[in-house]
XYZ file of C-alpha atoms in Angstrom:
581
model
C 22.624 -28.869 17.954
C 22.543 -27.570 21.525
C 22.670 -23.924 22.535
C 23.633 -23.063 26.121
C 23.050 -19.809 27.911
C 21.092 -17.828 30.442
C 18.873 -15.929 27.991
C 15.261 -15.972 29.072
C 13.982 -15.811 25.492
C 15.902 -17.087 22.482
C 14.820 -17.464 18.862
C 16.877 -19.410 16.351
C 17.104 -19.912 12.618
C 19.604 -22.033 10.722
C 21.033 -22.156 7.218
C 22.483 -25.329 5.632
C 25.976 -24.952 4.138
C 26.365 -24.552 0.384
C 29.361 -23.914 -1.826
C 28.496 -20.217 -1.884
C 28.343 -19.927 1.904
C 31.696 -18.795 3.227
C 32.105 -19.424 6.916
C 34.745 -19.826 9.545
C 34.774 -22.285 12.406
C 35.433 -21.299 15.996
C 35.742 -23.753 18.881
C 34.169 -22.902 22.210
C 34.156 -24.956 25.413
C 30.679 -25.136 26.928
C 29.804 -26.315 30.425
C 27.698 -29.295 29.415
C 29.662 -32.458 30.227
C 32.823 -30.593 29.122
C 32.139 -31.455 25.502
C 33.497 -29.305 22.666
C 30.921 -27.823 20.342
C 31.447 -25.882 17.130
C 29.919 -22.555 16.191
C 30.005 -21.351 12.584
C 29.798 -17.679 11.665
C 29.247 -16.334 8.158
C 32.053 -14.061 6.970
C 30.011 -12.324 4.282
C 26.448 -11.366 5.283
C 25.594 -10.587 1.638
C 25.777 -14.319 0.937
C 22.859 -15.020 3.250
C 20.545 -15.016 0.232
C 22.218 -18.259 -0.870
C 21.763 -19.870 2.552
C 18.018 -19.965 3.245
C 16.859 -20.996 6.738
C 16.477 -24.691 7.384
C 12.961 -24.213 8.695
C 12.862 -23.583 12.419
C 10.664 -20.513 12.230
C 8.704 -21.635 9.163
C 7.614 -24.673 11.230
C 9.269 -27.161 8.875
C 11.040 -28.197 12.049
C 8.089 -29.174 14.194
C 7.557 -28.681 17.904
C 8.639 -32.239 18.746
C 12.162 -31.496 17.482
C 12.633 -28.701 20.018
C 13.808 -29.396 23.582
C 15.049 -27.307 26.478
C 16.601 -27.789 29.903
C 13.616 -26.149 31.599
C 10.741 -23.771 30.986
C 8.849 -21.265 33.089
C 5.497 -22.726 32.023
C 4.157 -24.507 28.961
C 3.217 -21.330 27.122
C 6.918 -20.419 27.222
C 8.145 -23.894 26.295
C 10.699 -24.901 23.636
C 7.984 -25.063 20.961
C 8.056 -21.246 21.131
C 11.807 -20.934 20.447
C 11.278 -19.427 17.012
C 11.849 -16.025 15.453
C 9.177 -13.316 15.794
C 7.186 -15.264 18.360
C 6.423 -12.760 21.103
C 3.734 -12.199 23.696
C 0.372 -13.883 23.968
C -2.832 -12.561 25.507
C -2.751 -14.595 28.715
C 0.061 -15.872 30.924
C -0.998 -19.494 30.586
C -1.654 -19.191 26.853
C -0.378 -22.070 24.736
C 1.365 -19.426 22.610
C 2.378 -17.067 25.406
C 5.756 -15.915 24.077
C 9.226 -17.147 23.154
C 11.045 -19.892 25.067
C 11.819 -18.853 28.639
C 13.985 -21.029 30.864
C 12.631 -21.966 34.264
C 15.840 -20.893 36.007
C 18.236 -18.035 35.345
C 21.690 -19.642 35.365
C 24.448 -20.529 32.825
C 23.410 -24.191 32.672
C 20.187 -23.680 30.739
C 20.173 -24.988 27.173
C 17.980 -25.171 24.099
C 18.219 -28.157 21.731
C 17.173 -28.702 18.122
C 17.009 -32.254 16.781
C 17.807 -31.875 13.058
C 17.112 -35.618 12.473
C 20.010 -35.789 10.022
C 23.643 -34.726 9.810
C 23.559 -30.951 9.457
C 26.237 -28.276 9.593
C 24.886 -25.025 10.991
C 26.450 -22.001 9.341
C 24.696 -19.274 11.323
C 22.370 -18.438 14.175
C 19.891 -15.573 13.852
C 18.247 -14.300 17.029
C 15.694 -11.929 15.482
C 14.498 -10.521 12.204
C 12.615 -13.329 10.465
C 8.924 -14.102 10.607
C 6.883 -17.189 11.271
C 4.681 -18.271 8.390
C 2.083 -19.735 10.761
C 1.699 -22.741 8.510
C 3.185 -26.223 8.271
C 2.144 -26.702 4.662
C 4.449 -25.467 1.933
C 2.677 -23.715 -0.923
C 3.935 -23.560 -4.485
C 2.707 -21.181 -7.155
C 2.113 -21.689 -10.855
C 2.411 -17.965 -11.642
C 5.447 -17.173 -13.759
C 6.560 -14.023 -11.940
C 9.867 -12.467 -10.914
C 10.142 -13.717 -7.327
C 13.113 -11.806 -5.935
C 13.984 -8.594 -4.148
C 14.404 -5.619 -6.459
C 16.701 -2.672 -5.926
C 15.463 0.790 -6.867
C 16.982 0.467 -10.339
C 15.626 -3.059 -10.787
C 12.160 -1.942 -9.658
C 12.165 0.811 -12.288
C 13.361 -1.645 -14.951
C 10.643 -4.161 -14.007
C 7.992 -1.450 -14.351
C 9.373 -0.654 -17.786
C 9.197 -4.331 -18.795
C 5.541 -4.560 -17.710
C 4.747 -1.323 -19.537
C 6.308 -2.693 -22.725
C 4.364 -5.963 -22.353
C 1.053 -4.158 -21.814
C 1.425 -0.675 -23.356
C -2.318 -0.261 -23.916
C -3.292 -0.694 -20.258
C -0.293 0.638 -18.296
C 1.404 3.972 -17.692
C 4.419 4.814 -15.524
C 4.549 8.168 -13.769
C 6.019 9.633 -10.606
C 4.304 11.590 -7.851
C 7.409 13.399 -6.593
C 10.861 12.705 -5.181
C 12.328 11.329 -1.976
C 14.645 13.246 0.340
C 17.632 11.850 -1.588
C 16.073 12.774 -4.935
C 14.812 9.343 -5.995
C 11.565 9.512 -7.952
C 8.490 7.953 -6.359
C 7.335 5.822 -9.277
C 3.765 4.604 -9.686
C 2.224 2.448 -12.373
C -1.339 2.908 -13.584
C -3.358 -0.038 -14.888
C -6.483 0.880 -16.828
C -8.100 0.408 -20.228
C -7.515 4.113 -20.867
C -4.357 5.009 -18.895
C -3.616 8.650 -18.256
C -7.222 9.846 -18.097
C -10.001 9.880 -15.557
C -13.044 8.329 -17.222
C -16.523 9.510 -16.244
C -18.078 6.972 -13.890
C -14.893 4.882 -13.460
C -13.638 4.717 -9.862
C -9.990 5.282 -8.921
C -8.194 2.768 -6.694
C -4.706 2.786 -5.169
C -2.292 0.458 -3.400
C 0.803 1.874 -1.718
C 3.661 0.128 0.079
C 7.005 0.812 1.660
C 6.174 3.869 3.761
C 8.421 2.123 6.268
C 11.405 1.413 4.045
C 12.465 -1.795 5.785
C 9.044 -3.425 5.384
C 9.673 -4.800 1.930
C 7.108 -7.583 1.504
C 4.377 -5.119 0.510
C 6.735 -3.578 -2.047
C 7.388 -6.948 -3.680
C 3.703 -7.922 -3.563
C 2.771 -4.831 -5.591
C 5.523 -5.554 -8.111
C 4.187 -9.105 -8.401
C 0.623 -7.801 -8.700
C 1.427 -5.536 -11.659
C 3.154 -8.435 -13.451
C 0.258 -10.766 -12.713
C -2.419 -8.353 -13.953
C -0.520 -7.678 -17.182
C -0.023 -11.380 -17.882
C -3.590 -12.332 -17.028
C -5.006 -9.475 -19.116
C -3.023 -10.713 -22.119
C -4.259 -14.242 -21.365
C -7.831 -12.893 -21.553
C -8.630 -13.690 -17.931
C -12.262 -12.519 -17.653
C -11.993 -11.391 -14.044
C -8.823 -9.351 -14.584
C -10.137 -7.845 -17.821
C -13.316 -6.692 -16.096
C -11.301 -5.199 -13.242
C -8.956 -3.326 -15.605
C -11.725 -2.149 -17.940
C -13.942 -0.845 -15.131
C -11.353 0.545 -12.698
C -8.429 2.941 -12.840
C -5.792 1.236 -10.654
C -2.660 2.922 -9.278
C 0.219 0.989 -7.655
C 2.940 2.875 -5.733
C 5.374 0.146 -4.577
C 8.000 2.222 -2.763
C 6.929 5.306 -0.807
C 10.262 5.415 1.050
C 13.029 4.314 -1.363
C 15.731 5.939 0.777
C 14.808 3.774 3.764
C 14.627 0.681 1.565
C 18.204 1.200 0.407
C 19.423 1.201 4.012
C 17.567 -2.005 4.851
C 18.595 -3.644 1.592
C 22.271 -2.906 2.219
C 22.107 -4.830 5.503
C 20.192 -7.667 3.863
C 17.234 -9.880 4.638
C 18.681 -11.419 7.792
C 20.318 -8.390 9.398
C 18.186 -5.335 8.585
C 16.384 -5.431 11.945
C 13.289 -3.615 13.176
C 14.350 0.014 12.784
C 17.032 0.228 10.077
C 15.406 2.004 7.117
C 12.021 2.378 8.788
C 12.012 6.180 8.687
C 12.608 8.673 5.900
C 16.097 10.048 5.355
C 15.284 13.004 7.634
C 14.020 10.687 10.385
C 10.239 10.887 9.949
C 7.659 8.096 10.051
C 5.897 8.785 6.749
C 2.723 6.855 7.585
C 2.200 8.971 10.718
C 3.466 12.250 9.264
C 0.074 13.537 8.083
C -1.785 16.475 9.663
C -4.005 15.704 12.635
C -7.450 16.418 11.195
C -9.181 14.224 13.783
C -8.808 16.808 16.532
C -9.959 19.585 14.194
C -13.197 17.745 13.398
C -13.837 16.581 16.960
C -13.312 20.101 18.338
C -15.809 21.438 15.784
C -18.304 18.757 16.832
C -17.821 19.696 20.487
C -18.636 23.316 19.579
C -21.737 22.078 17.685
C -20.489 23.674 14.477
C -21.113 20.533 12.419
C -22.706 20.592 9.866
C -23.810 24.253 9.607
C -20.502 26.011 10.241
C -18.120 23.119 9.664
C -18.327 20.177 7.258
C -18.009 16.588 8.460
C -15.762 15.794 5.510
C -13.002 17.359 3.376
C -11.549 18.862 6.539
C -9.031 21.534 5.430
C -5.313 21.144 6.085
C -3.992 23.656 8.660
C -1.855 26.461 7.228
C 1.112 25.574 9.431
C 1.331 22.125 7.872
C 1.790 23.538 4.374
C 4.508 25.995 5.436
C 8.021 25.326 4.142
C 9.544 24.977 7.622
C 6.970 22.450 8.912
C 8.293 19.058 10.024
C 6.882 17.237 7.030
C 8.758 14.706 4.906
C 9.029 15.489 1.205
C 7.559 12.037 0.577
C 4.502 12.928 2.681
C 4.015 16.186 0.773
C 4.131 14.220 -2.479
C 1.508 11.778 -1.171
C -0.798 14.606 -0.057
C -0.558 16.291 -3.464
C -1.252 12.963 -5.207
C -4.264 12.249 -2.995
C -5.718 15.705 -3.671
C -5.169 15.485 -7.421
C -6.854 12.147 -8.135
C -10.402 11.355 -6.869
C -9.495 8.052 -5.221
C -12.401 6.042 -3.837
C -10.622 3.188 -2.058
C -7.025 2.545 -1.051
C -4.861 0.088 0.817
C -1.358 0.558 2.168
C 0.712 -2.579 2.725
C 2.933 -2.724 5.806
C 4.887 -5.244 7.846
C 3.555 -6.517 11.154
C 0.943 -8.809 12.651
C -1.299 -10.456 10.059
C -4.242 -8.097 10.328
C -6.123 -5.325 8.488
C -6.663 -2.033 10.321
C -9.058 0.794 9.520
C -9.771 4.336 10.827
C -9.765 5.924 13.215
C -6.113 5.466 14.163
C -6.388 8.016 16.977
C -8.359 7.837 20.186
C -11.057 10.466 20.550
C -10.485 10.920 24.286
C -7.191 12.612 25.064
C -7.073 10.970 28.488
C -7.625 7.459 27.124
C -4.434 5.671 26.181
C -6.321 2.936 24.376
C -9.860 3.264 23.116
C -11.934 1.963 20.200
C -12.838 5.010 18.102
C -15.131 4.120 15.184
C -15.854 6.349 12.207
C -19.318 7.155 10.888
C -18.626 4.480 8.243
C -17.471 1.823 10.694
C -19.809 -0.811 9.202
C -18.354 -0.219 5.732
C -14.763 -0.254 6.971
C -15.357 -3.528 8.791
C -16.640 -5.120 5.608
C -13.689 -3.798 3.597
C -11.220 -5.101 6.178
C -12.934 -8.488 6.329
C -12.943 -8.765 2.526
C -9.133 -8.802 2.600
C -8.637 -10.770 5.814
C -11.130 -13.525 5.037
C -9.611 -14.280 1.629
C -6.021 -14.322 2.915
C -4.701 -17.868 3.363
C -3.584 -17.350 6.965
C -4.987 -14.109 8.362
C -8.159 -15.620 9.811
C -6.669 -19.038 10.539
C -7.496 -20.056 14.109
C -4.026 -21.493 14.782
C -2.039 -18.530 13.505
C 0.720 -17.449 15.854
C 0.919 -13.815 16.852
C 4.032 -11.662 16.733
C 2.549 -8.993 19.005
C -0.705 -8.414 20.829
C -3.374 -5.750 20.537
C -6.394 -5.234 22.738
C -8.584 -4.632 19.690
C -7.463 -7.638 17.672
C -10.349 -9.724 16.354
C -10.561 -13.338 15.313
C -11.681 -12.199 11.851
C -8.277 -10.604 11.218
C -9.472 -6.984 11.441
C -8.743 -4.204 13.941
C -10.207 -0.757 14.501
C -7.031 1.295 14.249
C -7.565 3.319 17.432
C -5.170 1.337 19.585
C -3.119 4.168 21.034
C -3.472 7.890 21.621
C -0.926 9.662 19.425
C -0.287 13.281 18.500
C 0.386 12.605 14.823
C -2.117 12.022 12.042
C -2.070 8.805 10.039
C -2.464 8.231 6.324
C -5.711 6.318 6.910
C -7.380 9.053 8.935
C -6.139 11.848 6.663
C -7.442 10.087 3.571
C -10.891 9.623 5.121
C -11.195 13.140 6.538
C -9.582 15.209 3.761
C -10.596 13.272 0.628
C -13.335 10.882 -0.495
C -10.997 7.886 -0.219
C -11.524 5.099 2.322
C -8.020 3.942 3.298
C -7.035 0.756 5.186
C -3.708 -0.764 6.252
C -2.840 -4.373 5.453
C -0.161 -5.801 7.752
C 1.124 -8.738 5.742
C 3.523 -10.386 8.194
C 5.926 -9.942 11.101
C 8.866 -10.640 8.816
C 9.732 -7.192 7.521
C 12.316 -8.525 5.056
C 11.465 -12.142 4.143
C 13.937 -14.309 2.310
C 13.514 -14.517 -1.466
C 12.609 -18.178 -1.173
C 9.513 -17.197 0.814
C 8.128 -14.734 -1.757
C 6.208 -17.341 -3.836
C 4.330 -18.529 -0.756
C 3.668 -14.966 0.428
C 2.289 -14.185 -3.028
C -0.079 -17.133 -2.785
C -1.110 -15.985 0.702
C -2.051 -12.505 -0.521
C -2.977 -12.790 -4.215
C -6.698 -13.416 -3.806
C -6.950 -10.791 -1.059
C -5.299 -8.159 -3.243
C -7.806 -8.812 -6.021
C -10.907 -9.090 -3.826
C -10.107 -5.829 -2.031
C -9.750 -3.988 -5.349
C -13.146 -5.290 -6.420
C -14.756 -3.659 -3.369
C -14.363 -0.249 -5.036
C -17.453 -1.282 -7.011
C -19.638 -1.696 -3.918
C -22.226 0.948 -2.964
C -23.714 3.629 -5.198
C -22.308 5.707 -8.023
C -23.655 8.320 -10.391
C -23.353 11.771 -11.900
C -24.808 14.982 -10.499
C -25.894 17.267 -13.376
C -27.804 20.490 -13.891
C -30.945 20.619 -16.068
C -28.795 21.313 -19.146
C -26.896 18.051 -18.525
C -23.629 19.612 -17.364
C -21.825 17.881 -14.508
C -21.663 19.755 -11.202
C -18.309 19.620 -9.433
C -17.906 19.710 -5.658
C -21.553 18.824 -4.936
C -22.052 17.342 -1.461
C -23.460 13.788 -1.300
C -25.066 13.044 2.078
C -26.537 9.697 3.161
C -29.172 9.774 5.909
C -27.906 8.192 9.115
C -24.209 8.438 8.205
C -22.469 11.554 9.508
C -19.819 11.648 6.797
C -20.401 13.146 3.358
C -18.413 12.996 0.125
C -18.151 15.320 -2.889
C -18.415 14.953 -6.641
C -15.335 15.043 -8.857
C -14.627 17.698 -11.470
C -17.026 16.122 -14.002
C -19.819 15.680 -11.475
C -19.353 11.923 -11.017
C -19.189 10.315 -7.567
C -18.838 6.954 -5.808
C -20.172 6.277 -2.333
C -19.070 3.033 -0.662
C -22.019 1.457 1.161
C -23.073 -1.944 2.432
C -26.240 -3.573 1.016
C -29.426 -1.731 1.964
C -31.738 1.134 1.049
C -30.502 4.703 1.553
C -31.920 8.204 1.186
C -29.317 10.301 -0.600
C -29.410 14.102 -0.427
C -27.377 16.304 -2.762
C -26.456 19.957 -2.220
C -24.467 22.332 -4.395
C -23.953 26.078 -4.260
C -26.481 27.865 -6.445
C -28.750 24.817 -6.767
C -31.829 23.533 -5.012
C -31.471 20.562 -2.662
C -32.555 17.209 -4.089
C -33.114 13.819 -2.435
C -33.481 10.341 -3.816
C -33.793 6.799 -2.424
C -31.066 4.471 -3.746
C -30.720 0.722 -3.148
C -27.524 -1.317 -2.845
C -27.650 -5.023 -3.638
C -25.483 -7.911 -2.480
C -23.883 -8.574 -5.838
C -20.656 -6.777 -6.683
C -21.249 -3.714 -8.810
C -22.276 -0.259 -7.598
C -25.937 0.750 -8.043
C -26.559 3.670 -10.383
C -27.925 6.773 -8.662
C -27.860 9.852 -10.942
C -29.271 13.134 -9.653
C -30.327 16.323 -11.490
C -30.252 19.661 -9.642
C -32.198 22.726 -10.649
C -31.058 26.280 -10.077
C -32.269 27.845 -6.852
C -34.531 30.913 -7.063
C -31.918 33.166 -5.480
C -29.292 31.939 -7.908
C -31.578 32.548 -10.898
C -32.358 36.080 -9.714
C -28.670 36.874 -9.356
C -27.963 35.539 -12.857
C -30.768 37.644 -14.391
C -29.666 40.794 -12.588
C -26.078 40.215 -13.657
C -27.158 39.584 -17.252
C -28.925 42.958 -17.464
C -26.188 44.729 -15.490
C -28.544 45.600 -12.636
C -27.797 45.631 -8.926
C -30.035 43.752 -6.510
C -32.445 45.943 -4.542
C -32.230 45.564 -0.805
C -35.331 45.003 1.312
C -34.969 48.438 2.956
C -34.917 50.160 -0.429
C -37.995 48.184 -1.506
C -39.912 49.252 1.612
C -38.887 52.911 1.116
C -40.070 52.874 -2.518
C -43.361 51.260 -1.533
C -43.910 53.901 1.190
C -43.312 56.754 -1.299
C -45.776 55.245 -3.773
C -48.447 54.852 -1.094
C -48.160 58.507 -0.092
């Protein structure tokens, strides 16, 4: 097949004809040797699911099958004429961008050698992602590999719950703008309850409604964990028995419906991305970064202002604030459950990003802005990226560039200065939870036939990242009578970010291997410190701490018990003077 035109960049994808593909034929005269070529256009876009791409962008059609009339330079040669192949880092990069003709005139053409008789039923110029791999991968997991509508998603959750009633629970955290419930599924050996000493973990997906791969990966993950638990898989059983896991597959079901209506091939970059009222849910959180940084500039931290659990501004909670109902539901959910670690799955370049997502300098458009826990975040990001089949592959092809992209597949999120707060930063600054974003591919809406391979690409990463919730130290802060102390502050020397105990006094502090001095403070109690060690093996080190009542607190309790008022220092001096005279 030969395509003629003056486009500087063109990406193509083809679908072989089947009985279910309805198409019409139109004849066009092109200016190449006055030959007549045929172009076939699908009449019904909903039938695209039955016409999967032949393999141009998945690299089944290799570079040697692609030819062009000319090219600007080799980095923009015909081997780059594939979907979702955009800019490279350098102009002479081997993977600089899409195909770009050397001259801008109507005689430029792009040719694909199919190597067999093939009828092309459609041409797609954007919207599908490269898989960065020439090797097809098959899976042995017996899962439901297809796209699920809102109703089908709810039914699938119900099926999993019925298969594993003892370890699963379905609940909702709120409703979308259009009134659709935001369903989550909990996987735990004791669903519905927070167990003392058991960390809480969450995965979310679909904050951008048209980025559906993350949504399907979480639906596959819940099926997989149920099946493997029933099969007595030791690793999965340990993970379920020792962790309370929450999966929220569709944060933005309204946006998903828009993208789904257009279909896998035609949904595009923006259709369904935002909430029904036009808000980017992932970046709709309050800007707590500026609040903390301003307090640090005033030298209020830590005496007048805490370096953690930064309060939400009053304006954000007002009814007329520009906040999506989905975002409000997420905030309430995050405040209710003492999450320790979380990951949100999105579409985009194969990479894992971590806080901060905002630049600290207002004047800097792009600037690396690390958190106090940067070393921990880097490990968490690498744990996912390094176990992904393609994320750290040296020959992976990029779909966009970022100045902070690393070869290890991780990025400090502070790429751009923005006015909005992100879910990652909010989670870190307002709660105890360390949140990261997993960008699982440029293809926002992959074809159903690609889901098995995408599952294989991400399965190990999804499991390994969950296991990281058991890295660091954990324990219970109690008083001398053995009662847990809620809201006690856990500080680690050398790390300017504290956490707090949950309602029962238990806590989890993510840390890399090493030896740490931990200091605990609570209102009405004396300060206590302890040295705790973190090993290299998975499994948090136990670090329980007992706090005794402070002298001032004990005096107040005694005075209150005997219904007596405290005597001020001035009154004491006056009484002493009278006695002396």
